[in-house]
PDB file of C-alpha atoms in Angstrom:
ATOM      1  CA  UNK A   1     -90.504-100.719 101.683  1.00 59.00           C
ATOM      2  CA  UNK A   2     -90.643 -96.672 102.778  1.00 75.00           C
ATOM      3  CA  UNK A   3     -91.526 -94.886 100.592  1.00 92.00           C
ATOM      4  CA  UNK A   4     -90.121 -90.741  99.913  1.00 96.00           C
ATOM      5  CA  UNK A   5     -89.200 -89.599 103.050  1.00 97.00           C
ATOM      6  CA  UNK A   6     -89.455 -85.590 103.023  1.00 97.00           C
ATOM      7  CA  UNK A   7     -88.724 -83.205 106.282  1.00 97.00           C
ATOM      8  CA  UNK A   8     -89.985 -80.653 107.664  1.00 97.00           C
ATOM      9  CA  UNK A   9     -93.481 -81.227 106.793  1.00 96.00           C
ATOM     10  CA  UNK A  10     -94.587 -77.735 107.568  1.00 97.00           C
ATOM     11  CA  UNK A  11     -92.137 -74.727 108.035  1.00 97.00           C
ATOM     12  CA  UNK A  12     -92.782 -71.120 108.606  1.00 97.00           C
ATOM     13  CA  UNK A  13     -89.768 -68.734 107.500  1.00 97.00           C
ATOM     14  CA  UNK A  14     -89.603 -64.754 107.960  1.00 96.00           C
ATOM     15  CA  UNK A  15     -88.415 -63.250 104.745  1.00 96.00           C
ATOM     16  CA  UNK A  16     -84.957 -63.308 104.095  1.00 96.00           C
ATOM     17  CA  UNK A  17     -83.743 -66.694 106.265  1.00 97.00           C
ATOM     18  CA  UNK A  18     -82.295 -69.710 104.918  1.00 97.00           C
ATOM     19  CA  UNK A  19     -84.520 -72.904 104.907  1.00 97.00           C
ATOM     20  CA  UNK A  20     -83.509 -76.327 104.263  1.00 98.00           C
ATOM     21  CA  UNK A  21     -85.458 -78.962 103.081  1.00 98.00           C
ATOM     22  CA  UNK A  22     -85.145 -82.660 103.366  1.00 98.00           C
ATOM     23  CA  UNK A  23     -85.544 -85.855 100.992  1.00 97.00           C
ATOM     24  CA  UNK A  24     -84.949 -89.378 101.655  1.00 97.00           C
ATOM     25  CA  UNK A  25     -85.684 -91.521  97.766  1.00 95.00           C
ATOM     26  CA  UNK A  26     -86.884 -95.010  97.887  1.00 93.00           C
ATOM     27  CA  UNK A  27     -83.965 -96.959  98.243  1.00 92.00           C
ATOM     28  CA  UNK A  28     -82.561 -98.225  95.134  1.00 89.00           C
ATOM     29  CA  UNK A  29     -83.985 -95.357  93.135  1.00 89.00           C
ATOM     30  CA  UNK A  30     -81.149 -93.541  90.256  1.00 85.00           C
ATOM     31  CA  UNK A  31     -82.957 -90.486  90.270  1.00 89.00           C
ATOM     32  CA  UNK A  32     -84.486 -87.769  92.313  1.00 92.00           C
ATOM     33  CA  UNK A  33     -86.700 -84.652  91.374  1.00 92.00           C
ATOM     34  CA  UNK A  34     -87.782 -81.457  93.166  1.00 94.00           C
ATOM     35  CA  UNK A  35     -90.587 -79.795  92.243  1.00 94.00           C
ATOM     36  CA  UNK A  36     -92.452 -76.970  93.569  1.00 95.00           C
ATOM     37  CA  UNK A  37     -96.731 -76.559  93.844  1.00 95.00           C
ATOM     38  CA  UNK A  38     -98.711 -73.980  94.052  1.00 93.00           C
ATOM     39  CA  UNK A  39    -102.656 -73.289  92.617  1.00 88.00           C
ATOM     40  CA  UNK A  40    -101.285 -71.288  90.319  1.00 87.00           C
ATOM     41  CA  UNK A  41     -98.534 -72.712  88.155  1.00 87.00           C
ATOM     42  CA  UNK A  42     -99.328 -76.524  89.099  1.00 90.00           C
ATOM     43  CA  UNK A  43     -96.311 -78.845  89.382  1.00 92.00           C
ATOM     44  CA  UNK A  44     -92.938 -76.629  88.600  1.00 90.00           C
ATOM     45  CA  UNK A  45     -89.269 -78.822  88.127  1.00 89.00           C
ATOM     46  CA  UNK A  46     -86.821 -77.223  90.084  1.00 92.00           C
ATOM     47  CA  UNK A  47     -84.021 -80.076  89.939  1.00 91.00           C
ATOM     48  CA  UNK A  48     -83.001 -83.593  88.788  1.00 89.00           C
ATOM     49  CA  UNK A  49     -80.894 -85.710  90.063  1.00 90.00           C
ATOM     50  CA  UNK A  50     -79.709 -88.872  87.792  1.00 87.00           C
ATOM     51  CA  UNK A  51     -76.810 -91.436  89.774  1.00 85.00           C
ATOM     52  CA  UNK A  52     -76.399 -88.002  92.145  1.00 86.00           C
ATOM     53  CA  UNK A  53     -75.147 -86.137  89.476  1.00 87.00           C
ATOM     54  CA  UNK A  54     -77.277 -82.664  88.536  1.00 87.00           C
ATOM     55  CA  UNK A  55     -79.161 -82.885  85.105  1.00 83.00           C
ATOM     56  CA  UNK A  56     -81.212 -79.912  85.639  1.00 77.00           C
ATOM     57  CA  UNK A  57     -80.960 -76.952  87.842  1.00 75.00           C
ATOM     58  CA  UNK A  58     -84.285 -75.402  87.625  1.00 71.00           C
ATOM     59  CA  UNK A  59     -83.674 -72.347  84.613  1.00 72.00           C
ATOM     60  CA  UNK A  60     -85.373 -69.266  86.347  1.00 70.00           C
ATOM     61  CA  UNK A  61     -85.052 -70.647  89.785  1.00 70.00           C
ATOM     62  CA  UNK A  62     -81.670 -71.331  89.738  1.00 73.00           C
ATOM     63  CA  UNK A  63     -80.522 -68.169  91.582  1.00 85.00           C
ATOM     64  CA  UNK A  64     -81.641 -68.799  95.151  1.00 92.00           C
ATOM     65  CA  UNK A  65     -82.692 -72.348  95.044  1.00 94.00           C
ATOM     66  CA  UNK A  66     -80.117 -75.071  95.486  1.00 93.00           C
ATOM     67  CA  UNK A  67     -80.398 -78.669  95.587  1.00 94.00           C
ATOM     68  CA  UNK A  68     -77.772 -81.069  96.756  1.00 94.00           C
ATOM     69  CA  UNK A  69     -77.565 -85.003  96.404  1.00 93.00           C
ATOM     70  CA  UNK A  70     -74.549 -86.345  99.567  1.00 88.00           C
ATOM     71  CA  UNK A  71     -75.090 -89.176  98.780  1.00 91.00           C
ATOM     72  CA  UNK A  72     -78.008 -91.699  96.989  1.00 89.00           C
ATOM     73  CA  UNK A  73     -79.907 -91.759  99.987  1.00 92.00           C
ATOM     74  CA  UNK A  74     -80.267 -88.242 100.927  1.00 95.00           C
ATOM     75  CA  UNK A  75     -81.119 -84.781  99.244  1.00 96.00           C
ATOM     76  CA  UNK A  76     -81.836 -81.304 100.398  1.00 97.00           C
ATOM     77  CA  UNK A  77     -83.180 -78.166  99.238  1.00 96.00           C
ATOM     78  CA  UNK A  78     -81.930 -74.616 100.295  1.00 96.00           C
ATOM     79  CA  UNK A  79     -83.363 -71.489  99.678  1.00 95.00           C
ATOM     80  CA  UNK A  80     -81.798 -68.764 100.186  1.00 95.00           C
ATOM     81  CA  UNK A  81     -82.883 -66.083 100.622  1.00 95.00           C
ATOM     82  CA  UNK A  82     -86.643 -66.788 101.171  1.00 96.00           C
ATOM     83  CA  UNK A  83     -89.139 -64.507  99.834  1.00 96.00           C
ATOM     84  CA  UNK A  84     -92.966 -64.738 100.324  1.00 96.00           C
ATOM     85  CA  UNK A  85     -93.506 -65.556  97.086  1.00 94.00           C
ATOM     86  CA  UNK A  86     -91.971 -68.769  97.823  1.00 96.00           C
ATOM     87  CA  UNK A  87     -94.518 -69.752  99.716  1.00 97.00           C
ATOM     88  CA  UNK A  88     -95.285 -73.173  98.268  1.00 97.00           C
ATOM     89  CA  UNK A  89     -95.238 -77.247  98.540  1.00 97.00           C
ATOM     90  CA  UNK A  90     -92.518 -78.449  97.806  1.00 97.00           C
ATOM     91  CA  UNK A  91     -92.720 -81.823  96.684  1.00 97.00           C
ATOM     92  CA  UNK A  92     -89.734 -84.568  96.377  1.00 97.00           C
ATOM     93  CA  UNK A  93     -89.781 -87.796  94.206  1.00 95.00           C
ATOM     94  CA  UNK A  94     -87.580 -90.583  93.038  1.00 93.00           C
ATOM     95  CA  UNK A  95     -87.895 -92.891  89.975  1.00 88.00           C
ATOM     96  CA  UNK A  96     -85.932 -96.571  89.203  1.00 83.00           C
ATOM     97  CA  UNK A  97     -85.306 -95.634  85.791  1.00 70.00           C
ATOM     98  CA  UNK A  98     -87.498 -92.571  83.772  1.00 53.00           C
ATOM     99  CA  UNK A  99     -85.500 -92.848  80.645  1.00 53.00           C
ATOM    100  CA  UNK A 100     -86.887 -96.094  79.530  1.00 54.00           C
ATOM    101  CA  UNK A 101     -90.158 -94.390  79.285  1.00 52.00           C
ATOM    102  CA  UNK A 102     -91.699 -96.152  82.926  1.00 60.00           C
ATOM    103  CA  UNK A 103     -92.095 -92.452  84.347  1.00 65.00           C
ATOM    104  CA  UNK A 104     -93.519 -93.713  87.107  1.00 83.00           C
ATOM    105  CA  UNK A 105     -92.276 -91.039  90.142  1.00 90.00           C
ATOM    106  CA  UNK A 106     -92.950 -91.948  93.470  1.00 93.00           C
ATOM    107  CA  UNK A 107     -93.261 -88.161  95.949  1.00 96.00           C
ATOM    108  CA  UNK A 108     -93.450 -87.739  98.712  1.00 97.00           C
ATOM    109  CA  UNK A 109     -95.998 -86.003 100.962  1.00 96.00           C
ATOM    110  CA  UNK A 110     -94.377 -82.600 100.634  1.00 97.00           C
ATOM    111  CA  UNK A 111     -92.769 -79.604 102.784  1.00 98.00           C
ATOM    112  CA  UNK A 112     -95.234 -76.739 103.008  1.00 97.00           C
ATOM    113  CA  UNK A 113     -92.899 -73.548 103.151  1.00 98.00           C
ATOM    114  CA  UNK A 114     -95.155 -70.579 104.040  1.00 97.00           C
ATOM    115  CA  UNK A 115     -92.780 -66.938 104.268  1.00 97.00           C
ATOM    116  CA  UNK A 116     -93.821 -64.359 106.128  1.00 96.00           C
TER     117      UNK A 116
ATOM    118  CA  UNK B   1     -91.734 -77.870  73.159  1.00 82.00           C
ATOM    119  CA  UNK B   2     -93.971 -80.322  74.886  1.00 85.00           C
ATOM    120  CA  UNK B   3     -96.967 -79.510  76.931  1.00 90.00           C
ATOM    121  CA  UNK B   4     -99.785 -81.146  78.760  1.00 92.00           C
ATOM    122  CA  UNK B   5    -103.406 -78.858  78.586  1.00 94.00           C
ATOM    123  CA  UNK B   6    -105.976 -79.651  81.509  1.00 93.00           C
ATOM    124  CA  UNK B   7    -108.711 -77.211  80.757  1.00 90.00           C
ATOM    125  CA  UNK B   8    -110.962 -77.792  84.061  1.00 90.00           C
ATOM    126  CA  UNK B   9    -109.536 -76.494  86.842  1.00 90.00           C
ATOM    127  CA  UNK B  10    -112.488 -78.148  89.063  1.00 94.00           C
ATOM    128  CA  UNK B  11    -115.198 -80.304  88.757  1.00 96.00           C
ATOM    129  CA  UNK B  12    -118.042 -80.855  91.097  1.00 97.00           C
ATOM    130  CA  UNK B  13    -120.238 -83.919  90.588  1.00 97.00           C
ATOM    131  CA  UNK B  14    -122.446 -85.836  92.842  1.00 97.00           C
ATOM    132  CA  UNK B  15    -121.669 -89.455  94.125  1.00 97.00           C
ATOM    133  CA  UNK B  16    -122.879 -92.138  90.873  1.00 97.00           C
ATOM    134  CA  UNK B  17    -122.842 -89.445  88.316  1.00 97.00           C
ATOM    135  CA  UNK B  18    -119.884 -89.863  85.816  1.00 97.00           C
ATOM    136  CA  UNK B  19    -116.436 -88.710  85.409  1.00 97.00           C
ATOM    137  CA  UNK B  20    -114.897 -87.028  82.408  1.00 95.00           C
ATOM    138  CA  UNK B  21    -111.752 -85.077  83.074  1.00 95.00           C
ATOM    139  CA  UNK B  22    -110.258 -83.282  79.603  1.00 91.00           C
ATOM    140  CA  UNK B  23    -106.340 -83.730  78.511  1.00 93.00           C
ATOM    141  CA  UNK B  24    -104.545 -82.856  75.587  1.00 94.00           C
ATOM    142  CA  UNK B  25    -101.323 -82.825  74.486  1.00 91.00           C
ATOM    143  CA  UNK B  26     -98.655 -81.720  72.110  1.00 91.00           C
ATOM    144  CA  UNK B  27     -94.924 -83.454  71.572  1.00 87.00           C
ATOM    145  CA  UNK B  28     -93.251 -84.678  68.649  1.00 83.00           C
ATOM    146  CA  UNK B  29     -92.537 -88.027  70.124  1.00 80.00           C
ATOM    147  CA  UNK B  30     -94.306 -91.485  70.808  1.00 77.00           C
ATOM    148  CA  UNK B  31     -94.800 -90.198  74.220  1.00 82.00           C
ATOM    149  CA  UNK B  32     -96.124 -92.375  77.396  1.00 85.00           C
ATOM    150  CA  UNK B  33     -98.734 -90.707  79.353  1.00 89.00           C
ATOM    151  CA  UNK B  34     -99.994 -90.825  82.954  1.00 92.00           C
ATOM    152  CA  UNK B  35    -103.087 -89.992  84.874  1.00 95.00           C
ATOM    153  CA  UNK B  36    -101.547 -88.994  89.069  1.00 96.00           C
ATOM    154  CA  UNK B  37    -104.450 -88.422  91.674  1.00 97.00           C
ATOM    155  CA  UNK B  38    -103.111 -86.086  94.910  1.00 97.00           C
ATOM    156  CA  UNK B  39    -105.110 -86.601  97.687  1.00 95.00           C
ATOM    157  CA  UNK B  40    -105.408 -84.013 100.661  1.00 92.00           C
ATOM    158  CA  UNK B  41    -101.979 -84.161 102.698  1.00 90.00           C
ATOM    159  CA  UNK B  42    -100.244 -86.456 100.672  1.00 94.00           C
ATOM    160  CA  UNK B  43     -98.128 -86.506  97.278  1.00 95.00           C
ATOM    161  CA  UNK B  44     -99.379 -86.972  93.998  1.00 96.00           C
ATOM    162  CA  UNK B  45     -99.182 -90.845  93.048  1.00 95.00           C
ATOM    163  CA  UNK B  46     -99.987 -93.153  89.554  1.00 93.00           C
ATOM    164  CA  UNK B  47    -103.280 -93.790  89.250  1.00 95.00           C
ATOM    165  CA  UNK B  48    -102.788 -95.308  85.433  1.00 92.00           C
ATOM    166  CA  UNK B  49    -100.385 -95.729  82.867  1.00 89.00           C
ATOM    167  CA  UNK B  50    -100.723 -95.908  78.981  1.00 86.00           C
ATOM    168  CA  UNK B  51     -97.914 -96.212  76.203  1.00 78.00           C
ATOM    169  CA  UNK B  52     -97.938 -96.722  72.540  1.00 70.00           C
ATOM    170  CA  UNK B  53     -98.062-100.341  72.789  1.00 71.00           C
ATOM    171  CA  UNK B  54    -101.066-100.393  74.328  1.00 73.00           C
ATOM    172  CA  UNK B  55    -104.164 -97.524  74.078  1.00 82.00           C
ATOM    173  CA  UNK B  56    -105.762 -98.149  77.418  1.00 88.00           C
ATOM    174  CA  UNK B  57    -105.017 -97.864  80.693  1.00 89.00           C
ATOM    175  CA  UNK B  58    -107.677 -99.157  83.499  1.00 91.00           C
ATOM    176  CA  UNK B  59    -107.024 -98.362  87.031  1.00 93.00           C
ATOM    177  CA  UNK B  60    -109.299 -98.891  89.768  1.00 93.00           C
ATOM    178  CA  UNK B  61    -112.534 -98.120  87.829  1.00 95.00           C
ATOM    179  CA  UNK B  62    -111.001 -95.067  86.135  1.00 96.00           C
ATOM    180  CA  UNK B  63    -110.223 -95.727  82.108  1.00 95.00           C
ATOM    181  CA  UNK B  64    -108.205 -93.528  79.714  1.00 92.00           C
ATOM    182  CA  UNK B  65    -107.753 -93.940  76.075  1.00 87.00           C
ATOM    183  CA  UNK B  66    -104.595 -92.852  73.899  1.00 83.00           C
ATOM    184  CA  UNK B  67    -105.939 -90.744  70.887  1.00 84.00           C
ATOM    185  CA  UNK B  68    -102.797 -90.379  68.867  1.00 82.00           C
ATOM    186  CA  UNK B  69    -104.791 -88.871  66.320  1.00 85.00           C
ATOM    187  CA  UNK B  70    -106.899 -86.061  68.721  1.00 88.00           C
ATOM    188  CA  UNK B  71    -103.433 -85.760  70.966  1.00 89.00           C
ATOM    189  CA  UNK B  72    -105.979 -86.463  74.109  1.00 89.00           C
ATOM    190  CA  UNK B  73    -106.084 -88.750  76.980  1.00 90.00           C
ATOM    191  CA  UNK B  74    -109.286 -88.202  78.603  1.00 92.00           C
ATOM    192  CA  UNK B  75    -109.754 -89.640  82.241  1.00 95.00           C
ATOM    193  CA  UNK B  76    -113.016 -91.783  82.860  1.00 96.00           C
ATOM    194  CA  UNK B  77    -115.233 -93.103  85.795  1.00 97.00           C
ATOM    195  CA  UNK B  78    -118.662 -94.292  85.055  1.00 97.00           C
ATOM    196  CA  UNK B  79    -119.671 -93.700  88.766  1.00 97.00           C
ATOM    197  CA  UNK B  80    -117.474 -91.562  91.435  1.00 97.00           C
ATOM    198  CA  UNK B  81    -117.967 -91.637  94.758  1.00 97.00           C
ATOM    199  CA  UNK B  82    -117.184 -88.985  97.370  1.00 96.00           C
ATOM    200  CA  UNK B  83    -113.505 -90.932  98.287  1.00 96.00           C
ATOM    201  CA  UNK B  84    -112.605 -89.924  94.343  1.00 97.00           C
ATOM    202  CA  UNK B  85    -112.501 -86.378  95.501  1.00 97.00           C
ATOM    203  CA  UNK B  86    -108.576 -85.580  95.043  1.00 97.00           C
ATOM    204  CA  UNK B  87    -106.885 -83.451  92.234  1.00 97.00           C
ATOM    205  CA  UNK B  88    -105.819 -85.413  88.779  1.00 97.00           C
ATOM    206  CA  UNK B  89    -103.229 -84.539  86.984  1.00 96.00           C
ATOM    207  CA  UNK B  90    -102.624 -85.728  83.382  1.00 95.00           C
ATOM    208  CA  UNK B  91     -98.584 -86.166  83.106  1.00 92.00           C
ATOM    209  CA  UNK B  92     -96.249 -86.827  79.930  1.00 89.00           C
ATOM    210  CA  UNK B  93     -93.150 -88.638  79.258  1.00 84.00           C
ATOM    211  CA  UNK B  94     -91.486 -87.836  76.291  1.00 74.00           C
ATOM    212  CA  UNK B  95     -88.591 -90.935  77.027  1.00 66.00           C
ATOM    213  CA  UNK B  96     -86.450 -88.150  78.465  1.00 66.00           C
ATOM    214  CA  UNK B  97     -85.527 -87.683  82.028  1.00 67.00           C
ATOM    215  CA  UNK B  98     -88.490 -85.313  82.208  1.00 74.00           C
ATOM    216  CA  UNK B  99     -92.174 -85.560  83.426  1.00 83.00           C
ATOM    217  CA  UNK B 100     -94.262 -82.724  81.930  1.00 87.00           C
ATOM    218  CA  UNK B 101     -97.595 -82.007  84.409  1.00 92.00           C
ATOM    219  CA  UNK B 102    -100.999 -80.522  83.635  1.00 93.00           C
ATOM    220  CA  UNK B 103    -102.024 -77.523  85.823  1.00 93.00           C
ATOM    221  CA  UNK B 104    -104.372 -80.550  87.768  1.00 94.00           C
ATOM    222  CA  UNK B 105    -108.438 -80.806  87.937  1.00 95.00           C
ATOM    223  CA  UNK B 106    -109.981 -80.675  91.513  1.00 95.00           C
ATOM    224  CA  UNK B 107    -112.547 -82.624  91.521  1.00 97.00           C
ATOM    225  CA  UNK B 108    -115.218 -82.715  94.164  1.00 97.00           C
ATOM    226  CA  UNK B 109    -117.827 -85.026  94.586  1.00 97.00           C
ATOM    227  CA  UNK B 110    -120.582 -84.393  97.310  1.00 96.00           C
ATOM    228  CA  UNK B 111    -122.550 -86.922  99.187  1.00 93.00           C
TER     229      UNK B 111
END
């Protein structure tokens, strides 16, 4: 079975351009998280997906950052516009079924975003 | 709210020597709690699981115990070789939607 599927793997913006990033969930998973990484503030939620529908939009990073779900096999990320400071992995996963307390997220390897 | 504390951002041991990575935490549920290892290049994935019913979780020579009465969940190895070398992250699910992290502990373990 493939596991998260996540495109680009690298990507270098210039300050102030749009950037999309890509997420493929294991097939059959409900939901799908983005998260953000960096040394200094770890592992950061920026969105949830449950069924396709958005549970959580990421609070403080809800102003530039938006994450779509077309449809249960596919996901993307935009920023927009991209600072430096956004310079980051971002990380996708998927789950079967968190609520019940299994947890278990399955990423996968990550976009690095690097702004310039 | 709920929270997951990993004091050590890095440890540096030498291959045999044993493994003790620190992990608290604080929620006001019957929480489940993970131990993810991220290896260079890739994403973070399970290494072990532990819920109420059960106080241990054994993974591949790594051991953590449930404390519900310290709030910890210490990760183990008795002997770590230089392929453990990856960051470990102590996680939390609090049977809602959301996984709560630790800031992750680098460990590095020379030849």
């Amino acid at each position: 079975d493939a596991g998260v599927t996540q495109t680009p793997r690298h990507e270098v913006a210039e300050k102030g351009q749009t950037i999309i990033l890509k997420c493929e969930p294991v097939s059959g998973h409900n939901d799908l998280f983005w998260y953000r990484q960096t040394k200094i503030q770890g592992l950061e939620l920026l969105s949830y997906f449950r069924s396709k529908s958005l549970m959580e939009d990421g609070g403080a990073f809800k102003d530039r950052f938006k994450a779509e779900m077309l449809n249960s096999s596919f996901s993307t990320l935009k920023i927009q516009p991209t600072e430096p400071k956004d310079s980051a992995v971002y990380l996708c996963a998927s789950s079967l079924v968190p609520g019940l307390n299994t947890g278990q997220l399955y990423f996968g390897e990550g976009s690095k975003l690097t702004v310039l | 709210g709920d929270s997951v504390t990993q004091k050590q951002g890095q440890v540096t041991l030498s291959e045999d020597d044993f493994l003790f990575i620190n992990c608290t935490y604080s929620t006001t549920t019957y929480p489940t709690l993970f131990w993810y290892v991220q290896y260079p290049g890739q994403g973070p994935q399970l290494l072990l699981k532990v819920t109420t019913a059960n106080n241990k979780g054994i993974s591949r020579g790594f051991e953590a115990t449930y404390d519900k009465g310290t709030t910890s969940f210490h990760l183990q190895k008795a002997s770590v070789q230089e392929s453990d070398s990856a960051v470990y992250f102590c996680a939390l699910d609090t049977n809602a939607y959301k996984v709560i992290f630790g800031k992750g502990t680098h460990l590095h373990v020379l030849p």
